[in-house]
Coordinates of C-alpha atoms in Angstrom, one line a residue:
P15 CA 0.5 -19.2 -18.1
T16 CA 1.6 -22.7 -16.8
L17 CA 4.7 -23.4 -14.5
S18 CA 6.8 -25.8 -14.9
H19 CA 7.4 -28.2 -11.4
E20 CA 10.4 -26.2 -11.4
E21 CA 8.9 -22.9 -11.3
A22 CA 6.1 -24.3 -9.0
T23 CA 8.3 -26.0 -6.8
A24 CA 10.9 -22.5 -6.8
C25 CA 7.8 -20.2 -6.3
R26 CA 6.6 -22.4 -3.0
I27 CA 9.6 -22.1 -1.6
Y28 CA 10.0 -18.7 -1.9
V29 CA 6.2 -17.7 -0.5
G30 CA 7.3 -20.5 2.8
A31 CA 10.4 -18.3 3.4
A32 CA 8.7 -15.2 3.0
R33 CA 6.0 -16.4 5.4
Q34 CA 8.7 -17.3 8.1
F35 CA 10.1 -13.9 8.2
I36 CA 9.8 -11.7 10.9
T37 CA 10.4 -8.1 9.8
E38 CA 11.5 -5.5 12.3
M39 CA 11.3 -1.4 11.9
S40 CA 15.0 0.0 12.4
E41 CA 15.0 2.8 14.5
E42 CA 15.8 5.4 11.3
V43 CA 12.2 4.0 9.8
C44 CA 10.3 4.4 12.9
S45 CA 11.9 7.7 13.0
L46 CA 10.9 8.5 9.1
A47 CA 7.6 7.1 10.0
E48 CA 6.8 9.3 12.4
A49 CA 8.1 12.5 10.6
H50 CA 5.9 11.2 8.0
F51 CA 2.2 10.5 9.8
V52 CA 3.1 13.9 11.5
A53 CA 3.1 15.9 8.5
A54 CA 0.4 13.8 7.0
R55 CA -1.6 14.9 9.6
Q56 CA -0.8 18.4 9.5
A57 CA -1.5 18.2 5.6
N58 CA -4.7 16.2 6.3
A59 CA -6.9 15.9 9.5
A60 CA -8.2 12.5 8.0
I61 CA -5.1 10.9 8.4
S62 CA -5.2 8.4 11.5
Q63 CA -3.4 5.6 13.4
V64 CA -5.0 3.3 11.2
D65 CA -3.3 4.8 8.3
L66 CA -0.1 4.6 9.9
H67 CA -0.9 0.9 11.0
R68 CA -1.5 0.2 7.6
W69 CA 1.7 2.1 6.3
L70 CA 4.0 -0.3 9.0
T71 CA 2.5 -3.2 8.0
L72 CA 2.7 -2.4 4.3
A73 CA 6.5 -1.7 4.5
K74 CA 6.7 -4.8 6.8
L75 CA 5.0 -7.1 4.3
M76 CA 7.4 -5.4 1.3
S77 CA 10.6 -6.3 3.6
A78 CA 9.2 -9.7 4.0
S79 CA 8.9 -10.1 0.0
H80 CA 12.4 -9.3 -0.6
L81 CA 13.2 -11.6 2.5
E82 CA 14.8 -8.9 4.3
S83 CA 14.3 -9.1 8.1
V84 CA 14.6 -5.3 8.7
V85 CA 12.3 -2.7 7.1
T86 CA 15.2 -0.2 5.3
P87 CA 14.4 3.3 4.3
Q88 CA 14.1 2.0 0.7
R89 CA 11.4 0.0 1.6
W90 CA 9.7 2.4 3.7
N91 CA 10.0 5.1 0.7
A92 CA 9.0 2.6 -1.9
M93 CA 6.1 1.6 0.2
L94 CA 5.2 5.3 0.0
A95 CA 5.2 5.3 -3.6
L96 CA 3.2 2.8 -3.9
E97 CA 0.6 4.2 -1.5
S98 CA 0.8 7.7 -3.8
T99 CA -0.2 5.3 -6.6
R100 CA -3.1 3.7 -5.3
E101 CA -4.5 6.8 -3.5
A102 CA -4.3 8.7 -7.2
S103 CA -6.3 5.8 -8.7
L104 CA -8.7 5.5 -5.8
A105 CA -9.1 9.4 -6.6
A106 CA -9.5 9.0 -10.2
A107 CA -11.8 6.5 -10.4
H108 CA -14.1 8.1 -7.9
A109 CA -14.0 10.9 -10.2
A110 CA -14.7 8.6 -13.1
A111 CA -17.6 7.6 -10.9
Q112 CA -18.9 11.0 -10.4
A113 CA -18.8 12.4 -14.0
K114 CA -20.5 9.0 -14.7
A115 CA -23.7 9.8 -12.3
E116 CA -24.1 13.2 -13.3
A117 CA -24.0 12.8 -17.1
E118 CA -26.5 9.9 -16.4
T119 CA -28.4 12.1 -13.6
N120 CA -28.6 14.7 -16.6
A121 CA -29.6 12.3 -19.4
A122 CA -32.3 11.3 -17.2
A123 CA -33.4 14.9 -16.9
Q124 CA -32.8 15.8 -20.4
Q125 CA -35.1 12.6 -21.0
A126 CA -37.8 13.7 -18.6
T127 CA -38.3 17.1 -20.1
A128 CA -38.3 15.9 -23.9

């Protein structure tokens, strides 16, 4: 779809404004992030500081995209929901790729014995 001149101008203004935002983490969100990280590490030892950094960055970006200077619990929870959806999509894609590889291996084995 083609944007009108007015729509393109509005988009440029929005992106410019969002890029200027410096978002901060409230004490409440810092506590939420810490509790989530600890619980996630207890449930999965593979969770690392890299994951925490990604979550904090995504939460800040989500707040900036809403032109908010402070990450709220609402934005933190929205980020977690998006992250959960992303992880489920990755798991489904991995399972599908694994099933395809197994099917191809089985087909090749059957062809070799025929």
